[in-house]
Amino acid sequence: MQVVLGVSGGIAAYKACELLRLFTESGHEVRVVPTREALKFVGAPTWAALSGNPVSPEVWDDVHEVPHVRIGKRADLVVVAPATADVLAKAAHGLAGDLLTNTLLTATCPVVFAPAMHTEMWQHPATRANVATLRERGAVVIDPAVGRLTGADTGPGRLPDPAEIFQTCLRVLRGRPRDLTGRKVVVSAGGTREAIDPVRFIGNRSSGLQGYALARTAAARGAEVTLVAANVTLPDPAGAKVVRVESTAELRDAVLAASAGADVVVMAAAVADFRPATRADVKIKKTDGEPEAIHLVKNPDILAELGERRRVEPGPRVIVGFAAETHDVLANGQAKLARKGCDLLVVNQVGEGLAFGTPDNAATVLVAGGDPVEVPFGPKEDLADAVWDLVGARLT
Ligand code: CTP
C-alpha cells in the first residue's frame, strides 16, 4: 500500500517519525511530504532516511515527474500528522501553495488528519469551521488528545500516540465503515480500586485492553466517545475523550454524567462489588497479634442502575454489559442479562491466563430478545467490532 505522510509545522512533528516507522515496518511504501515549516522541526534527511524516498516540500523539485499530481493520485491513503491549524485551513479552502496542499487536492484516496496545536487554536471558531468542512467532505479528522502541551499548559491539542494514529489509519485503509458517525457512546474500562488506607487497595486484574479496544474502534467508526478509565496505563485511544477514575464511586459518577444524552453505554470495566466499610486516614501499622479484619460493604451496581433509570426516564438506547465468569458461563450470563436489564451482554470466561491482560479474547454475546452470537478467539479489536455491529443493528 502507498501511503503519503504529510507533516506540518508543529512541535509534534518528531512524533511523526515513529508513525513513519510503524508504516514502513508493516510493509507500506511511504512518501513523506513535509511543509517548509515542518522541516524547521525535523530535517529532510531524517524523513528521507526513514522512508527511503526523496523528500521535498516544494512542487519545483523533479518537475518532470509532475509530483504535485502524481504523489496524490498514486496514494492509497494520505495522513497528515501533525496537522496544524494552518494546514487544516488551507485544506478546507483548497489552497495549493506547496507540495502537501497540492497532494491533498489531487488525492482521490481516503485522507486522515491528526491535528495538534494549542487548545485556543483548536477551539477557535475558524478551526472548528475548517474541521467541520473537512469532515463533511469525508476526511477523517481525529480529535486531539487532552494533556500536556508544549509549555506548562494542558488541554485538548496533543497529537494522539503514534501507535493509535497508526491503528486508525489501518482501519481506514481496510475500508472499515464510519457507521457510528453522529452517535455518542460511553465506554468504561479497567478495574476499580477500593482504598483500605492511603497506600493499600482492593483491586482486580483488569488491564483495560478490551474497553480500550471498544473505545478505539467506536472512535474509528465515527462515534463521539467518552472513555471512563479506571486505573489503566495504556495510551489514550485516538479521538476518545478520556476521564480517569479510581474507585467505584468515582466510576459511577463519571459514567452517569457522561451517559446523559448518550446513545450507547458499554460497561466493560471490572467493577469491585465490595469496598472496605471504612478507609483508614493513615497507613495501617503492623501490630502484635492477629490483624484486624476488613469489613466490606456492597458497592452500587452501575450497570443495573443504568437499566433501572432507563425504565423511568429517557436513557441510552443501547446498554451493553460484560460478564466475567469462571464457570457455568452461559447460564450465569443469561441470568445476568435479565437481572441487569441490559440489551447485550458480552460473556467471557476468565481465569488462569484467559481474557485478563491478553490481547486476544473469545466471547458469547447474549442478545435480549435474540439469539446469542459467538465471537471466535481473536484480537480484542475484533470482539469490539462484533459488539459495535450488534449495537449498530439495534440503533437503526
Ligand atoms: N458492574 C457494575 N457495577 C458493579 C458490578 C458490576 O456496573 N458494582 C457491571 C460490570 O461493568 C459488567 C457487569 O456489571 O458490565 C457484570 O459484571 P460481573 O462482575 O460479571 O457481575 P457481578 O454483578 O459482579 O455478578 P457476579 O459477581 O454474581 O458474577
mmCIF file of N, CA and C in Angstrom, residues 161-289:
data_model
loop_
_atom_site.group_PDB
_atom_site.id
_atom_site.type_symbol
_atom_site.label_atom_id
_atom_site.label_comp_id
_atom_site.label_asym_id
_atom_site.label_seq_id
_atom_site.Cartn_x
_atom_site.Cartn_y
_atom_site.Cartn_z
ATOM 1 N N ASP A 161 -1.127 9.307 20.515
ATOM 2 C CA ASP A 161 0.003 8.394 20.445
ATOM 3 C C ASP A 161 0.155 7.866 19.004
ATOM 4 N N PRO A 162 1.380 7.891 18.433
ATOM 5 C CA PRO A 162 1.544 7.447 17.037
ATOM 6 C C PRO A 162 0.960 6.061 16.772
ATOM 7 N N ALA A 163 1.085 5.147 17.743
ATOM 8 C CA ALA A 163 0.543 3.786 17.538
ATOM 9 C C ALA A 163 -0.974 3.834 17.390
ATOM 10 N N GLU A 164 -1.611 4.779 18.085
ATOM 11 C CA GLU A 164 -3.070 4.908 17.981
ATOM 12 C C GLU A 164 -3.466 5.524 16.636
ATOM 13 N N ILE A 165 -2.681 6.520 16.160
ATOM 14 C CA ILE A 165 -2.962 7.099 14.835
ATOM 15 C C ILE A 165 -2.803 6.011 13.771
ATOM 16 N N PHE A 166 -1.754 5.190 13.952
ATOM 17 C CA PHE A 166 -1.478 4.099 13.011
ATOM 18 C C PHE A 166 -2.673 3.143 12.937
ATOM 19 N N GLN A 167 -3.230 2.786 14.095
ATOM 20 C CA GLN A 167 -4.386 1.874 14.108
ATOM 21 C C GLN A 167 -5.569 2.479 13.363
ATOM 22 N N THR A 168 -5.799 3.778 13.579
ATOM 23 C CA THR A 168 -6.900 4.448 12.868
ATOM 24 C C THR A 168 -6.660 4.379 11.360
ATOM 25 N N CYS A 169 -5.410 4.650 10.955
ATOM 26 C CA CYS A 169 -5.075 4.634 9.519
ATOM 27 C C CYS A 169 -5.289 3.246 8.923
ATOM 28 N N LEU A 170 -4.879 2.199 9.655
ATOM 29 C CA LEU A 170 -5.045 0.839 9.136
ATOM 30 C C LEU A 170 -6.516 0.541 8.898
ATOM 31 N N ARG A 171 -7.354 1.000 9.832
ATOM 32 C CA ARG A 171 -8.795 0.748 9.662
ATOM 33 C C ARG A 171 -9.334 1.492 8.441
ATOM 34 N N VAL A 172 -8.853 2.720 8.237
ATOM 35 C CA VAL A 172 -9.298 3.482 7.074
ATOM 36 C C VAL A 172 -8.822 2.785 5.791
ATOM 37 N N LEU A 173 -7.557 2.312 5.801
ATOM 38 C CA LEU A 173 -7.014 1.603 4.633
ATOM 39 C C LEU A 173 -7.814 0.343 4.319
ATOM 40 N N ARG A 174 -8.303 -0.329 5.375
ATOM 41 C CA ARG A 174 -9.077 -1.557 5.158
ATOM 42 C C ARG A 174 -10.527 -1.264 4.810
ATOM 43 N N GLY A 175 -10.864 0.036 4.743
ATOM 44 C CA GLY A 175 -12.218 0.402 4.329
ATOM 45 C C GLY A 175 -13.282 0.116 5.364
ATOM 46 N N ARG A 176 -12.889 0.107 6.673
ATOM 47 C CA ARG A 176 -13.900 -0.134 7.714
ATOM 48 C C ARG A 176 -14.902 1.017 7.721
ATOM 49 N N PRO A 177 -16.178 0.727 7.943
ATOM 50 C CA PRO A 177 -17.192 1.779 7.819
ATOM 51 C C PRO A 177 -17.140 2.780 8.963
ATOM 52 N N ARG A 178 -17.649 3.976 8.706
ATOM 53 C CA ARG A 178 -17.776 5.025 9.739
ATOM 54 C C ARG A 178 -19.253 5.062 10.146
ATOM 55 N N ASP A 179 -19.773 3.888 10.492
ATOM 56 C CA ASP A 179 -21.225 3.763 10.669
ATOM 57 C C ASP A 179 -21.729 4.262 12.019
ATOM 58 N N LEU A 180 -20.825 4.725 12.899
ATOM 59 C CA LEU A 180 -21.294 5.269 14.181
ATOM 60 C C LEU A 180 -21.179 6.801 14.207
ATOM 61 N N THR A 181 -20.991 7.376 13.032
ATOM 62 C CA THR A 181 -20.884 8.839 12.947
ATOM 63 C C THR A 181 -22.153 9.493 13.515
ATOM 64 N N GLY A 182 -21.949 10.479 14.385
ATOM 65 C CA GLY A 182 -23.090 11.174 14.984
ATOM 66 C C GLY A 182 -23.598 10.505 16.252
ATOM 67 N N ARG A 183 -23.086 9.328 16.586
ATOM 68 C CA ARG A 183 -23.520 8.630 17.806
ATOM 69 C C ARG A 183 -22.614 9.017 18.968
ATOM 70 N N LYS A 184 -23.236 9.120 20.138
ATOM 71 C CA LYS A 184 -22.476 9.460 21.344
ATOM 72 C C LYS A 184 -22.376 8.193 22.188
ATOM 73 N N VAL A 185 -21.171 7.724 22.442
ATOM 74 C CA VAL A 185 -21.049 6.485 23.211
ATOM 75 C C VAL A 185 -20.146 6.682 24.428
ATOM 76 N N VAL A 186 -20.465 5.911 25.462
ATOM 77 C CA VAL A 186 -19.675 5.920 26.699
ATOM 78 C C VAL A 186 -19.168 4.503 26.908
ATOM 79 N N VAL A 187 -17.871 4.386 27.182
ATOM 80 C CA VAL A 187 -17.294 3.069 27.449
ATOM 81 C C VAL A 187 -16.554 3.152 28.783
ATOM 82 N N SER A 188 -16.806 2.194 29.667
ATOM 83 C CA SER A 188 -15.973 2.136 30.875
ATOM 84 C C SER A 188 -14.953 1.017 30.703
ATOM 85 N N ALA A 189 -13.774 1.212 31.278
ATOM 86 C CA ALA A 189 -12.687 0.239 31.076
ATOM 87 C C ALA A 189 -11.820 0.158 32.326
ATOM 88 N N GLY A 190 -11.097 -0.934 32.430
ATOM 89 C CA GLY A 190 -10.160 -1.097 33.555
ATOM 90 C C GLY A 190 -10.826 -1.740 34.751
ATOM 91 N N GLY A 191 -10.224 -1.570 35.899
ATOM 92 C CA GLY A 191 -10.752 -2.170 37.117
ATOM 93 C C GLY A 191 -10.721 -1.161 38.248
ATOM 94 N N THR A 192 -11.795 -1.105 39.027
ATOM 95 C CA THR A 192 -11.838 -0.121 40.114
ATOM 96 C C THR A 192 -10.999 -0.592 41.301
ATOM 97 N N ARG A 193 -10.538 0.376 42.078
ATOM 98 C CA ARG A 193 -9.751 0.100 43.296
ATOM 99 C C ARG A 193 -10.464 0.722 44.485
ATOM 100 N N GLU A 194 -10.534 -0.032 45.558
ATOM 101 C CA GLU A 194 -11.185 0.458 46.769
ATOM 102 C C GLU A 194 -10.124 0.586 47.857
ATOM 103 N N ALA A 195 -9.959 1.808 48.343
ATOM 104 C CA ALA A 195 -8.862 2.086 49.269
ATOM 105 C C ALA A 195 -9.103 1.452 50.638
ATOM 106 N N ILE A 196 -8.032 0.859 51.169
ATOM 107 C CA ILE A 196 -8.054 0.356 52.549
ATOM 108 C C ILE A 196 -7.443 1.433 53.454
ATOM 109 N N ASP A 197 -6.329 1.966 52.986
ATOM 110 C CA ASP A 197 -5.660 3.084 53.659
ATOM 111 C C ASP A 197 -4.927 3.873 52.572
ATOM 112 N N PRO A 198 -4.139 4.889 52.878
ATOM 113 C CA PRO A 198 -3.556 5.702 51.800
ATOM 114 C C PRO A 198 -2.637 4.922 50.852
ATOM 115 N N VAL A 199 -2.161 3.740 51.232
ATOM 116 C CA VAL A 199 -1.228 3.023 50.348
ATOM 117 C C VAL A 199 -1.775 1.688 49.847
ATOM 118 N N ARG A 200 -2.860 1.202 50.402
ATOM 119 C CA ARG A 200 -3.333 -0.133 50.003
ATOM 120 C C ARG A 200 -4.747 -0.065 49.446
ATOM 121 N N PHE A 201 -5.037 -1.025 48.573
ATOM 122 C CA PHE A 201 -6.389 -1.062 47.997
ATOM 123 C C PHE A 201 -6.784 -2.494 47.702
ATOM 124 N N ILE A 202 -8.087 -2.691 47.485
ATOM 125 C CA ILE A 202 -8.594 -3.956 46.952
ATOM 126 C C ILE A 202 -8.871 -3.696 45.480
ATOM 127 N N GLY A 203 -8.309 -4.529 44.617
ATOM 128 C CA GLY A 203 -8.476 -4.301 43.181
ATOM 129 C C GLY A 203 -8.664 -5.593 42.427
ATOM 130 N N ASN A 204 -8.552 -5.513 41.106
ATOM 131 C CA ASN A 204 -8.668 -6.729 40.295
ATOM 132 C C ASN A 204 -7.683 -6.665 39.135
ATOM 133 N N ARG A 205 -7.647 -7.737 38.348
ATOM 134 C CA ARG A 205 -6.605 -7.874 37.329
ATOM 135 C C ARG A 205 -6.945 -7.246 35.985
ATOM 136 N N SER A 206 -8.014 -6.493 35.872
ATOM 137 C CA SER A 206 -8.389 -5.964 34.556
ATOM 138 C C SER A 206 -7.312 -5.019 34.018
ATOM 139 N N SER A 207 -6.909 -5.236 32.759
ATOM 140 C CA SER A 207 -5.873 -4.406 32.142
ATOM 141 C C SER A 207 -6.484 -3.191 31.427
ATOM 142 N N GLY A 208 -7.763 -3.282 31.090
ATOM 143 C CA GLY A 208 -8.401 -2.214 30.304
ATOM 144 C C GLY A 208 -8.307 -2.431 28.804
ATOM 145 N N LEU A 209 -7.619 -3.500 28.370
ATOM 146 C CA LEU A 209 -7.401 -3.703 26.924
ATOM 147 C C LEU A 209 -8.717 -3.807 26.151
ATOM 148 N N GLN A 210 -9.694 -4.567 26.703
ATOM 149 C CA GLN A 210 -10.954 -4.746 25.962
ATOM 150 C C GLN A 210 -11.737 -3.435 25.886
ATOM 151 N N GLY A 211 -11.805 -2.708 26.995
ATOM 152 C CA GLY A 211 -12.529 -1.431 26.975
ATOM 153 C C GLY A 211 -11.851 -0.432 26.044
ATOM 154 N N TYR A 212 -10.506 -0.416 26.056
ATOM 155 C CA TYR A 212 -9.787 0.499 25.163
ATOM 156 C C TYR A 212 -10.019 0.109 23.700
ATOM 157 N N ALA A 213 -10.069 -1.202 23.419
ATOM 158 C CA ALA A 213 -10.349 -1.641 22.043
ATOM 159 C C ALA A 213 -11.750 -1.181 21.626
ATOM 160 N N LEU A 214 -12.698 -1.254 22.559
ATOM 161 C CA LEU A 214 -14.064 -0.785 22.259
ATOM 162 C C LEU A 214 -14.075 0.713 21.974
ATOM 163 N N ALA A 215 -13.352 1.476 22.789
ATOM 164 C CA ALA A 215 -13.317 2.928 22.592
ATOM 165 C C ALA A 215 -12.610 3.269 21.276
ATOM 166 N N ARG A 216 -11.499 2.597 21.013
ATOM 167 C CA ARG A 216 -10.720 2.873 19.795
ATOM 168 C C ARG A 216 -11.554 2.580 18.548
ATOM 169 N N THR A 217 -12.224 1.413 18.550
ATOM 170 C CA THR A 217 -12.977 1.033 17.352
ATOM 171 C C THR A 217 -14.210 1.929 17.187
ATOM 172 N N ALA A 218 -14.851 2.312 18.305
ATOM 173 C CA ALA A 218 -16.020 3.190 18.186
ATOM 174 C C ALA A 218 -15.596 4.538 17.609
ATOM 175 N N ALA A 219 -14.471 5.085 18.101
ATOM 176 C CA ALA A 219 -13.985 6.371 17.576
ATOM 177 C C ALA A 219 -13.640 6.226 16.100
ATOM 178 N N ALA A 220 -12.997 5.109 15.738
ATOM 179 C CA ALA A 220 -12.625 4.895 14.337
ATOM 180 C C ALA A 220 -13.862 4.703 13.461
ATOM 181 N N ARG A 221 -14.974 4.262 14.062
ATOM 182 C CA ARG A 221 -16.221 4.118 13.300
ATOM 183 C C ARG A 221 -17.027 5.406 13.342
ATOM 184 N N GLY A 222 -16.432 6.478 13.862
ATOM 185 C CA GLY A 222 -17.044 7.804 13.754
ATOM 186 C C GLY A 222 -17.762 8.301 14.988
ATOM 187 N N ALA A 223 -17.857 7.470 16.054
ATOM 188 C CA ALA A 223 -18.617 7.890 17.231
ATOM 189 C C ALA A 223 -17.867 8.941 18.041
ATOM 190 N N GLU A 224 -18.652 9.717 18.800
ATOM 191 C CA GLU A 224 -18.074 10.631 19.790
ATOM 192 C C GLU A 224 -17.954 9.809 21.077
ATOM 193 N N VAL A 225 -16.723 9.556 21.523
ATOM 194 C CA VAL A 225 -16.507 8.564 22.580
ATOM 195 C C VAL A 225 -16.010 9.210 23.874
ATOM 196 N N THR A 226 -16.687 8.887 24.979
ATOM 197 C CA THR A 226 -16.131 9.202 26.296
ATOM 198 C C THR A 226 -15.701 7.884 26.914
ATOM 199 N N LEU A 227 -14.425 7.796 27.254
ATOM 200 C CA LEU A 227 -13.881 6.574 27.846
ATOM 201 C C LEU A 227 -13.620 6.844 29.325
ATOM 202 N N VAL A 228 -14.343 6.145 30.187
ATOM 203 C CA VAL A 228 -14.126 6.297 31.625
ATOM 204 C C VAL A 228 -13.177 5.183 32.037
ATOM 205 N N ALA A 229 -11.939 5.556 32.372
ATOM 206 C CA ALA A 229 -10.880 4.573 32.562
ATOM 207 C C ALA A 229 -10.505 4.469 34.034
ATOM 208 N N ALA A 230 -10.631 3.263 34.580
ATOM 209 C CA ALA A 230 -10.281 3.038 35.977
ATOM 210 C C ALA A 230 -8.921 2.349 36.041
ATOM 211 N N ASN A 231 -7.902 3.126 36.403
ATOM 212 C CA ASN A 231 -6.575 2.566 36.700
ATOM 213 C C ASN A 231 -5.971 1.825 35.505
ATOM 214 N N VAL A 232 -6.009 2.475 34.344
ATOM 215 C CA VAL A 232 -5.447 1.875 33.133
ATOM 216 C C VAL A 232 -4.197 2.664 32.747
ATOM 217 N N THR A 233 -3.156 1.967 32.305
ATOM 218 C CA THR A 233 -1.915 2.660 31.954
ATOM 219 C C THR A 233 -1.668 2.663 30.445
ATOM 220 N N LEU A 234 -2.671 2.329 29.644
ATOM 221 C CA LEU A 234 -2.499 2.280 28.182
ATOM 222 C C LEU A 234 -2.582 3.691 27.593
ATOM 223 N N PRO A 235 -2.001 3.893 26.384
ATOM 224 C CA PRO A 235 -2.152 5.210 25.735
ATOM 225 C C PRO A 235 -3.616 5.481 25.387
ATOM 226 N N ASP A 236 -4.009 6.768 25.411
ATOM 227 C CA ASP A 236 -5.392 7.122 25.085
ATOM 228 C C ASP A 236 -5.728 6.689 23.661
ATOM 229 N N PRO A 237 -6.883 6.053 23.447
ATOM 230 C CA PRO A 237 -7.282 5.734 22.068
ATOM 231 C C PRO A 237 -7.476 7.013 21.261
ATOM 232 N N ALA A 238 -7.046 6.994 20.002
ATOM 233 C CA ALA A 238 -7.148 8.201 19.172
ATOM 234 C C ALA A 238 -8.590 8.648 19.074
ATOM 235 N N GLY A 239 -8.820 9.919 19.371
ATOM 236 C CA GLY A 239 -10.142 10.509 19.167
ATOM 237 C C GLY A 239 -11.083 10.386 20.348
ATOM 238 N N ALA A 240 -10.737 9.602 21.382
ATOM 239 C CA ALA A 240 -11.650 9.437 22.519
ATOM 240 C C ALA A 240 -11.333 10.448 23.613
ATOM 241 N N LYS A 241 -12.393 10.898 24.301
ATOM 242 C CA LYS A 241 -12.197 11.761 25.475
ATOM 243 C C LYS A 241 -12.048 10.828 26.676
ATOM 244 N N VAL A 242 -10.949 10.946 27.403
ATOM 245 C CA VAL A 242 -10.688 10.002 28.495
ATOM 246 C C VAL A 242 -10.912 10.685 29.847
ATOM 247 N N VAL A 243 -11.726 10.052 30.686
ATOM 248 C CA VAL A 243 -11.955 10.530 32.056
ATOM 249 C C VAL A 243 -11.344 9.473 32.977
ATOM 250 N N ARG A 244 -10.403 9.880 33.830
ATOM 251 C CA ARG A 244 -9.718 8.895 34.675
ATOM 252 C C ARG A 244 -10.347 8.838 36.061
ATOM 253 N N VAL A 245 -10.591 7.631 36.540
ATOM 254 C CA VAL A 245 -11.174 7.436 37.862
ATOM 255 C C VAL A 245 -10.416 6.329 38.575
ATOM 256 N N GLU A 246 -10.674 6.218 39.884
ATOM 257 C CA GLU A 246 -10.022 5.157 40.646
ATOM 258 C C GLU A 246 -11.055 4.204 41.261
ATOM 259 N N SER A 247 -11.974 4.763 42.051
ATOM 260 C CA SER A 247 -12.892 3.910 42.814
ATOM 261 C C SER A 247 -14.205 3.682 42.065
ATOM 262 N N THR A 248 -15.010 2.771 42.598
ATOM 263 C CA THR A 248 -16.333 2.510 42.010
ATOM 264 C C THR A 248 -17.218 3.753 42.114
ATOM 265 N N ALA A 249 -17.145 4.468 43.249
ATOM 266 C CA ALA A 249 -17.970 5.668 43.399
ATOM 267 C C ALA A 249 -17.620 6.691 42.319
ATOM 268 N N GLU A 250 -16.312 6.870 42.054
ATOM 269 C CA GLU A 250 -15.895 7.818 41.009
ATOM 270 C C GLU A 250 -16.340 7.332 39.626
ATOM 271 N N LEU A 251 -16.217 6.028 39.398
ATOM 272 C CA LEU A 251 -16.623 5.467 38.099
ATOM 273 C C LEU A 251 -18.112 5.697 37.882
ATOM 274 N N ARG A 252 -18.897 5.451 38.946
ATOM 275 C CA ARG A 252 -20.358 5.635 38.843
ATOM 276 C C ARG A 252 -20.676 7.083 38.472
ATOM 277 N N ASP A 253 -20.081 8.045 39.200
ATOM 278 C CA ASP A 253 -20.351 9.460 38.917
ATOM 279 C C ASP A 253 -20.001 9.801 37.467
ATOM 280 N N ALA A 254 -18.823 9.343 37.025
ATOM 281 C CA ALA A 254 -18.361 9.697 35.676
ATOM 282 C C ALA A 254 -19.235 9.053 34.610
ATOM 283 N N VAL A 255 -19.622 7.791 34.813
ATOM 284 C CA VAL A 255 -20.438 7.096 33.807
ATOM 285 C C VAL A 255 -21.828 7.727 33.740
ATOM 286 N N LEU A 256 -22.417 8.017 34.906
ATOM 287 C CA LEU A 256 -23.769 8.604 34.893
ATOM 288 C C LEU A 256 -23.736 9.993 34.248
ATOM 289 N N ALA A 257 -22.705 10.777 34.560
ATOM 290 C CA ALA A 257 -22.606 12.117 33.961
ATOM 291 C C ALA A 257 -22.462 12.022 32.448
ATOM 292 N N ALA A 258 -21.595 11.122 31.987
ATOM 293 C CA ALA A 258 -21.351 11.010 30.538
ATOM 294 C C ALA A 258 -22.537 10.390 29.816
ATOM 295 N N SER A 259 -23.365 9.614 30.547
ATOM 296 C CA SER A 259 -24.490 8.915 29.903
ATOM 297 C C SER A 259 -25.618 9.853 29.501
ATOM 298 N N ALA A 260 -25.667 11.045 30.113
ATOM 299 C CA ALA A 260 -26.745 11.981 29.771
ATOM 300 C C ALA A 260 -26.630 12.325 28.286
ATOM 301 N N GLY A 261 -27.635 11.985 27.534
ATOM 302 C CA GLY A 261 -27.628 12.279 26.092
ATOM 303 C C GLY A 261 -26.861 11.276 25.252
ATOM 304 N N ALA A 262 -26.314 10.222 25.885
ATOM 305 C CA ALA A 262 -25.559 9.226 25.107
ATOM 306 C C ALA A 262 -26.510 8.241 24.432
ATOM 307 N N ASP A 263 -26.089 7.722 23.275
ATOM 308 C CA ASP A 263 -26.879 6.698 22.577
ATOM 309 C C ASP A 263 -26.572 5.304 23.121
ATOM 310 N N VAL A 264 -25.322 5.126 23.547
ATOM 311 C CA VAL A 264 -24.868 3.791 23.943
ATOM 312 C C VAL A 264 -23.963 3.891 25.168
ATOM 313 N N VAL A 265 -24.146 2.978 26.119
ATOM 314 C CA VAL A 265 -23.187 2.856 27.224
ATOM 315 C C VAL A 265 -22.702 1.406 27.265
ATOM 316 N N VAL A 266 -21.397 1.233 27.288
ATOM 317 C CA VAL A 266 -20.814 -0.108 27.380
ATOM 318 C C VAL A 266 -20.021 -0.186 28.679
ATOM 319 N N MET A 267 -20.449 -1.073 29.559
ATOM 320 C CA MET A 267 -19.751 -1.229 30.844
ATOM 321 C C MET A 267 -18.770 -2.392 30.736
ATOM 322 N N ALA A 268 -17.571 -2.066 30.240
ATOM 323 C CA ALA A 268 -16.542 -3.103 30.120
ATOM 324 C C ALA A 268 -15.644 -3.142 31.355
ATOM 325 N N ALA A 269 -15.798 -2.175 32.250
ATOM 326 C CA ALA A 269 -14.920 -2.135 33.436
ATOM 327 C C ALA A 269 -15.246 -3.281 34.379
ATOM 328 N N ALA A 270 -14.210 -3.769 35.034
ATOM 329 C CA ALA A 270 -14.394 -4.744 36.104
ATOM 330 C C ALA A 270 -14.584 -3.938 37.387
ATOM 331 N N VAL A 271 -15.812 -3.921 37.851
ATOM 332 C CA VAL A 271 -16.173 -3.052 38.981
ATOM 333 C C VAL A 271 -16.121 -3.866 40.272
ATOM 334 N N ALA A 272 -15.492 -3.303 41.285
ATOM 335 C CA ALA A 272 -15.431 -4.005 42.575
ATOM 336 C C ALA A 272 -16.836 -4.094 43.167
ATOM 337 N N ASP A 273 -17.251 -5.276 43.524
ATOM 338 C CA ASP A 273 -18.594 -5.441 44.092
ATOM 339 C C ASP A 273 -18.655 -4.923 45.533
ATOM 340 N N PHE A 274 -17.504 -4.947 46.208
ATOM 341 C CA PHE A 274 -17.479 -4.546 47.629
ATOM 342 C C PHE A 274 -16.356 -3.543 47.873
ATOM 343 N N ARG A 275 -16.481 -2.775 48.928
ATOM 344 C CA ARG A 275 -15.398 -1.865 49.335
ATOM 345 C C ARG A 275 -15.271 -1.924 50.860
ATOM 346 N N PRO A 276 -14.109 -1.603 51.381
ATOM 347 C CA PRO A 276 -13.971 -1.578 52.842
ATOM 348 C C PRO A 276 -14.955 -0.563 53.441
ATOM 349 N N ALA A 277 -15.574 -0.939 54.541
ATOM 350 C CA ALA A 277 -16.580 -0.073 55.161
ATOM 351 C C ALA A 277 -15.959 1.255 55.580
ATOM 352 N N THR A 278 -14.693 1.213 56.005
ATOM 353 C CA THR A 278 -14.011 2.453 56.358
ATOM 354 C C THR A 278 -12.645 2.479 55.691
ATOM 355 N N ARG A 279 -12.156 3.703 55.453
ATOM 356 C CA ARG A 279 -10.825 3.863 54.872
ATOM 357 C C ARG A 279 -9.975 4.548 55.935
ATOM 358 N N ALA A 280 -8.880 3.893 56.317
ATOM 359 C CA ALA A 280 -8.021 4.492 57.334
ATOM 360 C C ALA A 280 -7.349 5.741 56.766
ATOM 361 N N ASP A 281 -7.266 6.800 57.552
ATOM 362 C CA ASP A 281 -6.636 8.043 57.081
ATOM 363 C C ASP A 281 -5.121 7.933 57.040
ATOM 364 N N VAL A 282 -4.576 7.046 57.882
ATOM 365 C CA VAL A 282 -3.125 6.859 57.902
ATOM 366 C C VAL A 282 -2.824 5.391 57.646
ATOM 367 N N LYS A 283 -1.603 5.111 57.243
ATOM 368 C CA LYS A 283 -1.216 3.735 56.916
ATOM 369 C C LYS A 283 -1.425 2.822 58.135
ATOM 370 N N ILE A 284 -2.096 1.695 57.890
ATOM 371 C CA ILE A 284 -2.346 0.757 58.991
ATOM 372 C C ILE A 284 -1.013 0.070 59.338
ATOM 373 N N LYS A 285 -0.646 0.118 60.606
ATOM 374 C CA LYS A 285 0.647 -0.430 61.017
ATOM 375 C C LYS A 285 0.490 -1.891 61.441
ATOM 376 N N LYS A 286 1.586 -2.601 61.252
ATOM 377 C CA LYS A 286 1.624 -3.989 61.721
ATOM 378 C C LYS A 286 1.580 -3.958 63.249
ATOM 379 N N THR A 287 0.716 -4.797 63.830
ATOM 380 C CA THR A 287 0.661 -4.819 65.291
ATOM 381 C C THR A 287 0.937 -6.249 65.743
ATOM 382 N N ASP A 288 1.240 -6.379 66.995
ATOM 383 C CA ASP A 288 1.406 -7.732 67.530
ATOM 384 C C ASP A 288 0.056 -8.430 67.514
ATOM 385 N N GLY A 289 0.079 -9.720 67.370
ATOM 386 C CA GLY A 289 -1.171 -10.483 67.428
ATOM 387 C C GLY A 289 -1.885 -10.506 66.087
#
